[in-house]
mmCIF file of C-alpha atoms in Angstrom:
data_model
loop_
_atom_site.group_PDB
_atom_site.id
_atom_site.type_symbol
_atom_site.label_atom_id
_atom_site.label_comp_id
_atom_site.label_asym_id
_atom_site.label_seq_id
_atom_site.Cartn_x
_atom_site.Cartn_y
_atom_site.Cartn_z
ATOM 1 C CA MET E 1 -52.142 -49.455 85.964
ATOM 2 C CA LYS E 2 -49.193 -48.050 86.997
ATOM 3 C CA ARG E 3 -49.602 -45.730 83.538
ATOM 4 C CA ARG E 4 -52.197 -44.906 84.080
ATOM 5 C CA ILE E 5 -51.424 -43.362 87.083
ATOM 6 C CA SER E 6 -48.689 -42.057 85.131
ATOM 7 C CA ILE E 7 -50.317 -40.498 82.431
ATOM 8 C CA GLY E 8 -53.647 -38.561 84.522
ATOM 9 C CA LEU E 9 -50.474 -37.384 86.781
ATOM 10 C CA ALA E 10 -48.727 -35.527 83.599
ATOM 11 C CA VAL E 11 -51.888 -34.585 82.703
ATOM 12 C CA VAL E 12 -52.912 -32.326 86.381
ATOM 13 C CA LEU E 13 -49.023 -31.303 86.702
ATOM 14 C CA LEU E 14 -49.729 -30.198 82.832
ATOM 15 C CA ALA E 15 -52.893 -28.467 83.930
ATOM 16 C CA ALA E 16 -51.401 -27.074 87.112
ATOM 17 C CA VAL E 17 -48.747 -25.227 84.946
ATOM 18 C CA VAL E 18 -51.008 -24.158 82.517
ATOM 19 C CA VAL E 19 -53.209 -21.818 85.498
ATOM 20 C CA ALA E 20 -50.161 -20.826 86.888
ATOM 21 C CA ILE E 21 -49.333 -19.635 83.939
ATOM 22 C CA VAL E 22 -52.088 -17.539 83.018
ATOM 23 C CA PHE E 23 -52.661 -16.379 86.608
ATOM 24 C CA GLY E 24 -49.160 -15.727 87.227
ATOM 25 C CA SER E 25 -48.729 -13.553 84.596
ATOM 26 C CA GLY E 26 -50.744 -10.749 84.925
ATOM 27 C CA ASP E 27 -49.214 -9.952 88.460
ATOM 28 C CA ASP E 28 -45.394 -9.573 86.887
ATOM 29 C CA ASP E 29 -45.607 -8.553 83.037
ATOM 30 C CA PRO E 30 -48.825 -5.741 83.611
ATOM 31 C CA VAL E 31 -49.949 -4.801 79.890
ATOM 32 C CA PRO E 32 -48.932 -0.678 80.522
ATOM 33 C CA GLY E 33 -51.770 1.483 80.971
ATOM 34 C CA GLN E 34 -54.273 -1.173 82.620
ATOM 35 C CA GLY E 35 -56.356 -0.378 85.026
ATOM 36 C CA ALA E 36 -55.890 2.870 84.425
ATOM 37 C CA GLN E 37 -58.195 5.801 83.283
ATOM 38 C CA VAL E 38 -58.805 6.465 79.828
ATOM 39 C CA VAL E 39 -58.444 10.019 78.432
ATOM 40 C CA ARG E 40 -58.622 11.305 75.311
ATOM 41 C CA GLY E 41 -57.643 13.483 73.406
ATOM 42 C CA VAL E 42 -57.490 15.233 69.854
ATOM 43 C CA GLY E 43 -54.245 16.822 67.639
ATOM 44 C CA GLY E 44 -52.347 17.526 64.526
ATOM 45 C CA SER E 45 -51.508 14.059 62.622
ATOM 46 C CA GLU E 46 -47.876 14.750 64.193
ATOM 47 C CA LYS E 47 -47.681 14.859 67.399
ATOM 48 C CA ALA E 48 -50.241 11.027 67.130
ATOM 49 C CA ALA E 49 -46.743 8.953 66.963
ATOM 50 C CA PHE E 50 -45.347 10.420 70.315
ATOM 51 C CA PHE E 51 -48.773 9.568 72.144
ATOM 52 C CA ALA E 52 -49.080 5.832 70.817
ATOM 53 C CA ASP E 53 -45.030 5.415 71.044
ATOM 54 C CA ALA E 54 -45.288 1.927 74.387
ATOM 55 C CA ARG E 55 -42.478 4.662 76.631
ATOM 56 C CA VAL E 56 -44.684 7.708 76.072
ATOM 57 C CA VAL E 57 -48.179 4.817 77.463
ATOM 58 C CA GLU E 58 -45.434 3.873 80.195
ATOM 59 C CA VAL E 59 -45.380 6.933 81.408
ATOM 60 C CA PHE E 60 -48.703 7.465 81.644
ATOM 61 C CA GLY E 61 -49.440 4.698 82.993
ATOM 62 C CA ARG E 62 -47.203 5.632 86.367
ATOM 63 C CA HIS E 63 -50.008 8.242 87.407
ATOM 64 C CA GLY E 64 -52.524 6.499 86.442
ATOM 65 C CA LEU E 65 -53.360 7.266 83.921
ATOM 66 C CA ARG E 66 -53.974 6.218 80.090
ATOM 67 C CA VAL E 67 -53.961 8.584 77.125
ATOM 68 C CA GLU E 68 -55.985 7.653 73.864
ATOM 69 C CA PHE E 69 -55.940 10.711 71.274
ATOM 70 C CA ASP E 70 -56.982 10.675 67.607
ATOM 71 C CA SER E 71 -55.491 13.020 64.290
ATOM 72 C CA ALA E 72 -57.320 15.982 63.430
ATOM 73 C CA GLY E 73 -56.605 19.284 61.302
ATOM 74 C CA SER E 74 -55.622 21.815 63.655
ATOM 75 C CA ARG E 75 -58.006 24.292 62.336
ATOM 76 C CA GLN E 76 -60.498 21.637 62.237
ATOM 77 C CA ILE E 77 -60.715 20.555 65.603
ATOM 78 C CA ALA E 78 -60.798 24.591 66.442
ATOM 79 C CA THR E 79 -63.906 24.518 63.687
ATOM 80 C CA THR E 80 -65.522 21.281 63.494
ATOM 81 C CA VAL E 81 -64.633 18.825 65.500
ATOM 82 C CA ASP E 82 -67.476 17.506 68.116
ATOM 83 C CA LEU E 83 -65.351 18.156 70.762
ATOM 84 C CA ALA E 84 -67.269 17.133 73.509
ATOM 85 C CA GLN E 85 -66.298 13.248 73.660
ATOM 86 C CA TYR E 86 -62.453 14.946 73.901
ATOM 87 C CA ASP E 87 -60.799 15.394 77.907
ATOM 88 C CA PHE E 88 -58.149 17.801 75.635
ATOM 89 C CA ALA E 89 -57.706 19.405 72.491
ATOM 90 C CA PHE E 90 -53.877 20.149 71.491
ATOM 91 C CA PRO E 91 -54.277 21.556 68.333
ATOM 92 C CA SER E 92 -50.582 22.658 67.246
ATOM 93 C CA SER E 93 -50.910 25.695 66.977
ATOM 94 C CA ARG E 94 -51.812 29.362 69.464
ATOM 95 C CA PRO E 95 -55.159 30.476 67.570
ATOM 96 C CA ALA E 96 -56.156 27.635 67.052
ATOM 97 C CA ALA E 97 -56.146 26.992 71.097
ATOM 98 C CA GLN E 98 -57.067 29.936 71.724
ATOM 99 C CA ARG E 99 -59.990 29.920 69.597
ATOM 100 C CA ILE E 100 -60.600 26.927 71.560
ATOM 101 C CA LYS E 101 -60.036 28.091 75.005
ATOM 102 C CA GLN E 102 -62.535 31.024 74.195
ATOM 103 C CA ASP E 103 -65.366 29.228 72.953
ATOM 104 C CA LYS E 104 -64.921 26.432 75.713
ATOM 105 C CA LYS E 105 -64.402 28.715 78.449
ATOM 106 C CA VAL E 106 -61.568 26.988 79.783
ATOM 107 C CA ASN E 107 -59.095 29.023 82.139
ATOM 108 C CA LYS E 108 -55.388 27.758 81.540
ATOM 109 C CA VAL E 109 -53.637 26.281 78.825
ATOM 110 C CA TYR E 110 -50.683 24.451 78.052
ATOM 111 C CA THR E 111 -48.403 24.737 75.991
ATOM 112 C CA PRO E 112 -45.160 21.820 76.043
ATOM 113 C CA PHE E 113 -44.249 21.685 72.766
ATOM 114 C CA ARG E 114 -43.042 24.280 69.896
ATOM 115 C CA SER E 115 -41.818 23.589 66.796
ATOM 116 C CA PRO E 116 -40.155 25.226 64.338
ATOM 117 C CA MET E 117 -41.203 25.417 60.301
ATOM 118 C CA ALA E 118 -39.304 24.589 58.073
ATOM 119 C CA VAL E 119 -38.921 22.840 54.456
ATOM 120 C CA ALA E 120 -37.895 19.884 52.826
ATOM 121 C CA THR E 121 -36.106 19.412 50.081
ATOM 122 C CA PHE E 122 -32.931 18.012 48.166
ATOM 123 C CA ALA E 123 -29.193 18.750 47.882
ATOM 124 C CA PRO E 124 -29.273 19.246 44.114
ATOM 125 C CA ILE E 125 -32.230 21.499 44.942
ATOM 126 C CA VAL E 126 -30.978 23.625 47.827
ATOM 127 C CA ASP E 127 -27.592 23.870 44.956
ATOM 128 C CA LEU E 128 -29.757 25.137 42.016
ATOM 129 C CA LEU E 129 -31.561 27.345 44.386
ATOM 130 C CA THR E 130 -28.421 28.559 45.946
ATOM 131 C CA SER E 131 -27.442 29.907 42.195
ATOM 132 C CA GLN E 132 -30.311 31.490 42.010
ATOM 133 C CA GLY E 133 -29.514 33.835 45.354
ATOM 134 C CA VAL E 134 -32.528 31.772 47.965
ATOM 135 C CA VAL E 135 -31.142 30.168 49.926
ATOM 136 C CA HIS E 136 -27.935 31.110 51.933
ATOM 137 C CA LYS E 137 -26.543 30.404 55.173
ATOM 138 C CA GLY E 138 -28.301 31.306 58.431
ATOM 139 C CA LEU E 139 -26.185 32.722 61.689
ATOM 140 C CA GLY E 140 -25.280 29.109 62.424
ATOM 141 C CA GLU E 141 -24.738 26.216 61.311
ATOM 142 C CA TYR E 142 -28.029 25.486 58.930
ATOM 143 C CA GLN E 143 -29.463 26.735 55.683
ATOM 144 C CA VAL E 144 -32.095 29.192 54.641
ATOM 145 C CA LEU E 145 -34.592 29.885 52.503
ATOM 146 C CA ASP E 146 -35.576 33.809 51.874
ATOM 147 C CA ILE E 147 -39.233 33.777 51.361
ATOM 148 C CA ALA E 148 -38.750 37.284 49.799
ATOM 149 C CA LYS E 149 -37.003 35.677 46.810
ATOM 150 C CA TYR E 150 -38.558 33.118 46.742
ATOM 151 C CA LEU E 151 -42.357 35.544 46.392
ATOM 152 C CA GLU E 152 -40.234 36.317 43.812
ATOM 153 C CA LEU E 153 -40.183 34.125 41.554
ATOM 154 C CA THR E 154 -43.919 32.508 42.137
ATOM 155 C CA GLY E 155 -44.865 35.983 41.422
ATOM 156 C CA LYS E 156 -43.832 35.795 38.129
ATOM 157 C CA GLY E 157 -45.045 31.984 37.691
ATOM 158 C CA THR E 158 -41.341 31.251 37.561
ATOM 159 C CA ARG E 159 -41.249 27.542 36.118
ATOM 160 C CA TRP E 160 -38.305 25.243 37.364
ATOM 161 C CA ASP E 161 -36.810 24.790 33.971
ATOM 162 C CA GLN E 162 -36.301 28.349 33.564
ATOM 163 C CA LEU E 163 -34.286 29.226 36.415
ATOM 164 C CA PRO E 164 -30.409 29.801 35.130
ATOM 165 C CA GLY E 165 -28.293 26.961 34.882
ATOM 166 C CA ASN E 166 -30.896 24.263 36.002
ATOM 167 C CA THR E 167 -29.441 20.778 34.939
ATOM 168 C CA ALA E 168 -30.882 18.973 38.187
ATOM 169 C CA TYR E 169 -34.569 19.699 37.528
ATOM 170 C CA PRO E 170 -35.241 21.043 34.956
ATOM 171 C CA VAL E 171 -38.990 20.239 35.098
ATOM 172 C CA ARG E 172 -41.913 22.111 33.299
ATOM 173 C CA LYS E 173 -43.361 22.622 36.873
ATOM 174 C CA ASN E 174 -43.636 26.308 39.180
ATOM 175 C CA VAL E 175 -42.081 26.356 41.419
ATOM 176 C CA LEU E 176 -43.950 26.167 44.254
ATOM 177 C CA ILE E 177 -43.392 24.626 48.109
ATOM 178 C CA THR E 178 -45.736 21.570 48.624
ATOM 179 C CA THR E 179 -48.580 22.452 51.421
ATOM 180 C CA THR E 180 -51.367 20.943 53.403
ATOM 181 C CA ASP E 181 -54.633 21.708 52.424
ATOM 182 C CA PRO E 182 -56.092 25.606 53.921
ATOM 183 C CA ARG E 183 -59.129 24.330 54.973
ATOM 184 C CA ASN E 184 -58.384 22.135 57.094
ATOM 185 C CA SER E 185 -54.534 22.506 57.915
ATOM 186 C CA ASN E 186 -52.621 23.937 60.793
ATOM 187 C CA SER E 187 -48.680 23.803 57.937
ATOM 188 C CA ALA E 188 -51.101 25.016 55.962
ATOM 189 C CA ALA E 189 -52.692 28.349 57.967
ATOM 190 C CA MET E 190 -48.754 28.582 59.244
ATOM 191 C CA TYR E 191 -47.729 28.912 55.738
ATOM 192 C CA LEU E 192 -50.178 31.546 54.852
ATOM 193 C CA ALA E 193 -49.040 33.451 57.875
ATOM 194 C CA LEU E 194 -45.714 33.125 56.532
ATOM 195 C CA VAL E 195 -46.083 34.763 53.242
ATOM 196 C CA SER E 196 -48.798 37.467 54.771
ATOM 197 C CA HIS E 197 -46.161 38.744 56.678
ATOM 198 C CA VAL E 198 -44.056 39.217 53.570
ATOM 199 C CA LEU E 199 -46.023 40.146 50.996
ATOM 200 C CA ASN E 200 -47.104 43.095 53.905
ATOM 201 C CA ASP E 201 -44.001 44.513 53.785
ATOM 202 C CA ASN E 202 -42.659 42.734 56.590
ATOM 203 C CA GLN E 203 -46.321 42.744 59.269
ATOM 204 C CA VAL E 204 -48.262 41.544 60.691
ATOM 205 C CA VAL E 205 -51.345 41.393 58.382
ATOM 206 C CA ALA E 206 -53.847 43.647 61.114
ATOM 207 C CA THR E 207 -56.587 45.133 58.758
ATOM 208 C CA PRO E 208 -58.671 44.926 55.445
ATOM 209 C CA GLU E 209 -56.099 46.305 53.730
ATOM 210 C CA ALA E 210 -53.774 44.474 54.313
ATOM 211 C CA GLU E 211 -55.693 40.864 54.199
ATOM 212 C CA ALA E 212 -57.085 43.053 50.381
ATOM 213 C CA LYS E 213 -53.153 43.404 49.699
ATOM 214 C CA VAL E 214 -51.626 39.800 50.107
ATOM 215 C CA LEU E 215 -54.787 37.564 49.372
ATOM 216 C CA PRO E 216 -53.961 37.492 45.430
ATOM 217 C CA ALA E 217 -51.105 36.429 45.630
ATOM 218 C CA ALA E 218 -51.838 33.420 48.384
ATOM 219 C CA VAL E 219 -54.354 32.368 46.876
ATOM 220 C CA LYS E 220 -52.396 31.394 43.727
ATOM 221 C CA LEU E 221 -49.310 30.039 46.300
ATOM 222 C CA PHE E 222 -52.751 27.061 47.382
ATOM 223 C CA ILE E 223 -54.799 26.479 43.990
ATOM 224 C CA ASP E 224 -50.982 26.697 41.694
ATOM 225 C CA GLN E 225 -50.846 23.291 43.506
ATOM 226 C CA GLY E 226 -53.802 21.886 42.484
ATOM 227 C CA TYR E 227 -54.416 18.652 45.692
ATOM 228 C CA THR E 228 -53.369 19.206 48.626
ATOM 229 C CA GLN E 229 -53.926 16.861 51.944
ATOM 230 C CA SER E 230 -55.231 17.553 54.610
ATOM 231 C CA SER E 231 -53.003 16.261 57.608
ATOM 232 C CA SER E 232 -49.089 17.414 57.302
ATOM 233 C CA GLU E 233 -47.997 13.311 57.612
ATOM 234 C CA GLY E 234 -49.771 13.754 54.061
ATOM 235 C CA PRO E 235 -46.782 15.121 51.722
ATOM 236 C CA PHE E 236 -44.416 14.480 54.062
ATOM 237 C CA GLU E 237 -44.395 10.624 53.857
ATOM 238 C CA ASP E 238 -44.663 11.627 49.990
ATOM 239 C CA TYR E 239 -41.199 13.183 50.554
ATOM 240 C CA LEU E 240 -39.831 10.569 52.096
ATOM 241 C CA ALA E 241 -41.131 7.884 49.425
ATOM 242 C CA ALA E 242 -41.081 9.276 46.144
ATOM 243 C CA GLY E 243 -38.205 11.936 46.482
ATOM 244 C CA MET E 244 -37.363 14.995 44.385
ATOM 245 C CA GLY E 245 -40.018 14.318 41.560
ATOM 246 C CA LYS E 246 -43.245 14.784 43.025
ATOM 247 C CA ALA E 247 -42.516 17.571 45.076
ATOM 248 C CA PRO E 248 -39.005 19.383 45.725
ATOM 249 C CA LEU E 249 -40.079 21.010 48.405
ATOM 250 C CA VAL E 250 -42.074 20.007 50.917
ATOM 251 C CA PHE E 251 -43.165 22.664 54.328
ATOM 252 C CA ILE E 252 -43.395 20.946 57.711
ATOM 253 C CA TYR E 253 -42.789 20.917 61.600
ATOM 254 C CA GLU E 254 -38.716 21.112 62.140
ATOM 255 C CA SER E 255 -40.224 17.875 64.781
ATOM 256 C CA GLN E 256 -41.237 16.095 61.398
ATOM 257 C CA PHE E 257 -37.438 15.485 59.908
ATOM 258 C CA LEU E 258 -35.261 15.080 63.019
ATOM 259 C CA ASP E 259 -37.749 12.843 64.464
ATOM 260 C CA ARG E 260 -36.738 10.171 61.574
ATOM 261 C CA GLN E 261 -32.993 11.533 61.362
ATOM 262 C CA LEU E 262 -33.283 10.756 65.597
ATOM 263 C CA ARG E 263 -35.504 6.849 64.149
ATOM 264 C CA GLY E 264 -32.043 6.720 62.674
ATOM 265 C CA ASP E 265 -34.321 4.545 60.379
ATOM 266 C CA GLY E 266 -32.481 5.138 57.044
ATOM 267 C CA SER E 267 -35.713 7.538 55.729
ATOM 268 C CA ILE E 268 -33.860 10.589 55.950
ATOM 269 C CA ARG E 269 -31.356 10.250 53.246
ATOM 270 C CA PRO E 270 -27.953 11.787 53.095
ATOM 271 C CA ASP E 271 -29.142 13.470 50.092
ATOM 272 C CA MET E 272 -32.290 15.167 51.727
ATOM 273 C CA LYS E 273 -32.075 18.782 53.958
ATOM 274 C CA LEU E 274 -33.912 20.765 56.039
ATOM 275 C CA LEU E 275 -34.018 24.862 55.239
ATOM 276 C CA TYR E 276 -35.800 27.553 57.638
ATOM 277 C CA PRO E 277 -38.034 29.916 56.177
ATOM 278 C CA GLN E 278 -36.086 33.401 56.571
ATOM 279 C CA PRO E 279 -38.930 35.155 58.748
ATOM 280 C CA THR E 280 -39.312 31.745 59.976
ATOM 281 C CA LEU E 281 -42.932 30.466 62.343
ATOM 282 C CA LEU E 282 -42.914 29.109 65.173
ATOM 283 C CA SER E 283 -45.934 26.580 66.011
ATOM 284 C CA GLU E 284 -46.397 26.034 69.368
ATOM 285 C CA HIS E 285 -48.721 23.062 70.450
ATOM 286 C CA THR E 286 -50.708 24.430 72.973
ATOM 287 C CA LEU E 287 -53.322 21.667 75.011
ATOM 288 C CA VAL E 288 -56.645 22.930 76.272
ATOM 289 C CA PRO E 289 -57.994 20.861 78.733
ATOM 290 C CA LEU E 290 -62.187 19.801 77.823
ATOM 291 C CA LYS E 291 -63.097 18.471 81.132
ATOM 292 C CA GLY E 292 -61.281 15.083 83.493
ATOM 293 C CA GLU E 293 -58.082 14.358 83.324
ATOM 294 C CA GLY E 294 -57.539 17.459 80.615
ATOM 295 C CA GLY E 295 -55.281 19.492 82.460
ATOM 296 C CA ARG E 296 -53.832 16.409 84.146
ATOM 297 C CA VAL E 297 -52.198 15.735 80.776
ATOM 298 C CA GLY E 298 -51.056 19.068 79.335
ATOM 299 C CA GLU E 299 -49.097 19.105 83.482
ATOM 300 C CA LEU E 300 -47.576 16.174 83.124
ATOM 301 C CA LEU E 301 -46.747 17.178 79.196
ATOM 302 C CA SER E 302 -45.295 20.192 80.534
ATOM 303 C CA THR E 303 -43.026 19.038 83.920
ATOM 304 C CA ASP E 304 -42.706 15.109 83.532
ATOM 305 C CA PRO E 305 -38.316 15.013 83.239
ATOM 306 C CA ASP E 306 -39.382 12.287 81.407
ATOM 307 C CA LEU E 307 -41.783 13.246 79.317
ATOM 308 C CA LYS E 308 -40.263 16.081 78.108
ATOM 309 C CA ARG E 309 -36.993 13.582 77.178
ATOM 310 C CA LEU E 310 -39.261 11.851 75.042
ATOM 311 C CA ALA E 311 -41.111 14.744 73.524
ATOM 312 C CA ALA E 312 -37.412 15.622 71.973
ATOM 313 C CA GLU E 313 -36.421 11.883 70.614
ATOM 314 C CA PHE E 314 -40.319 12.641 68.698
ATOM 315 C CA GLY E 315 -37.841 16.126 67.369
ATOM 316 C CA PHE E 316 -40.414 18.438 69.987
ATOM 317 C CA ARG E 317 -38.951 21.410 71.396
ATOM 318 C CA THR E 318 -39.237 21.827 75.226
ATOM 319 C CA ASP E 319 -39.367 24.427 78.076
ATOM 320 C CA ASP E 320 -35.121 22.608 78.181
ATOM 321 C CA PRO E 321 -33.419 24.057 75.162
ATOM 322 C CA LYS E 322 -29.828 22.815 76.223
ATOM 323 C CA ALA E 323 -31.598 18.858 76.623
ATOM 324 C CA PHE E 324 -32.790 19.349 72.833
ATOM 325 C CA LEU E 325 -29.617 20.151 71.032
ATOM 326 C CA ASP E 326 -27.290 17.877 74.101
ATOM 327 C CA LEU E 327 -29.730 14.941 72.384
ATOM 328 C CA LEU E 328 -28.572 15.585 69.201
ATOM 329 C CA ALA E 329 -25.124 16.324 69.207
ATOM 330 C CA ASP E 330 -24.821 12.947 71.541
ATOM 331 C CA ARG E 331 -27.023 11.713 68.052
ATOM 332 C CA LYS E 332 -23.957 13.089 66.465
ATOM 333 C CA LEU E 333 -27.136 15.929 64.599
ATOM 334 C CA SER E 334 -28.146 19.707 64.963
ATOM 335 C CA ALA E 335 -30.776 22.427 64.446
ATOM 336 C CA PRO E 336 -30.402 26.236 65.302
ATOM 337 C CA ALA E 337 -30.288 27.028 68.363
ATOM 338 C CA ASP E 338 -31.973 30.541 68.018
ATOM 339 C CA LEU E 339 -34.020 31.698 64.543
ATOM 340 C CA LEU E 340 -33.609 35.223 65.469
ATOM 341 C CA SER E 341 -35.854 36.084 62.127
ATOM 342 C CA GLN E 342 -39.401 34.926 63.408
ATOM 343 C CA ALA E 343 -42.710 36.714 61.926
ATOM 344 C CA GLU E 344 -45.735 37.495 63.701
ATOM 345 C CA VAL E 345 -48.979 34.897 63.250
ATOM 346 C CA PRO E 346 -52.291 36.944 62.819
ATOM 347 C CA SER E 347 -54.977 36.978 65.253
ATOM 348 C CA TYR E 348 -57.751 34.268 65.087
ATOM 349 C CA GLU E 349 -60.455 35.666 63.203
ATOM 350 C CA THR E 350 -58.313 37.416 60.641
ATOM 351 C CA LEU E 351 -56.520 33.765 59.964
ATOM 352 C CA GLU E 352 -59.850 32.571 59.592
ATOM 353 C CA ARG E 353 -61.059 35.029 57.047
ATOM 354 C CA LEU E 354 -57.844 35.182 54.822
ATOM 355 C CA LEU E 355 -58.838 31.506 55.080
ATOM 356 C CA ASN E 356 -62.783 31.671 53.778
ATOM 357 C CA GLU E 357 -61.463 33.432 51.715
ATOM 358 C CA ILE E 358 -58.700 31.317 49.288
ATOM 359 C CA ALA E 359 -61.090 27.931 50.137
ATOM 360 C CA LYS E 360 -63.931 29.711 47.936
ATOM 361 C CA TYR E 361 -61.582 29.090 45.003
ATOM 362 C CA TYR E 362 -61.138 25.168 45.663
ATOM 363 C CA ARG E 363 -64.981 25.179 44.488
#
């Protein structure tokens, strides 16, 4: 009899403990963002990891927000994505953002992140292109890829195995930078803006005559690549995984490379190098509020010190350049403080006409 009572008491006590754990744990360890207002946004894939990071989720949660973020190409966001389902759009370029701002009659936009465009490559390629005069030292502790010299090679259809003294990469492939698909992706549009500037005698393309002048060479730079991916993450992941054989030169956002270096996960190996085009372009990640709390997300990204610090940890430049450079120095990394030679991006309308003309060659 006593044994039955003891067993019964044990069962009751066990049940009480389970109830206490179940009902007590919710107060002590809340799910990040639980009970917060959901804010939906769409933007470039290079920002997806930032919004998914638990620390970023926690900061937004402190402000009563839970951000759900979908990825799409910046050109798609400005032209084909149904923005009615989103509270904010976050394309990776100011021209795309301006188009959305005009279409949606938005008064204020936010530009919390910036990232220079860059070229991810490998040490043997750097040495080879240095010997050809295409790569040289910049004004600081960084190296630049001279776009005019590069276009001389592409204009002649030069193959890697035709470069004098090339024993590092004697491949029967054209010397070409790998980009994303110009029909969808902002990074490809930035590449077009960059090369068109140089092809137009280092002037922004702003007239029909200038468009006609640069198009033939610009078309070949894309079409000769063959298949291209729609998101900037695609070619960069190939660069990390497949090495020099598949794509020795890849057009990326600086933030993508720095993000991996800052993670310290070993994905950036010692032979992987970052070149800055000369001239380069600054990609301005611009948030366009559409409704609800979309504007608050832009405001917090621009002003909250924790979010700005976390953005720097993902390789983005904010309006606090010292904090960005100090973070890199603390991790024994470096990036140019200033990139003096910068090209101008054409107007949205001009860029769209150029992209639409190039798109015709994909059919």
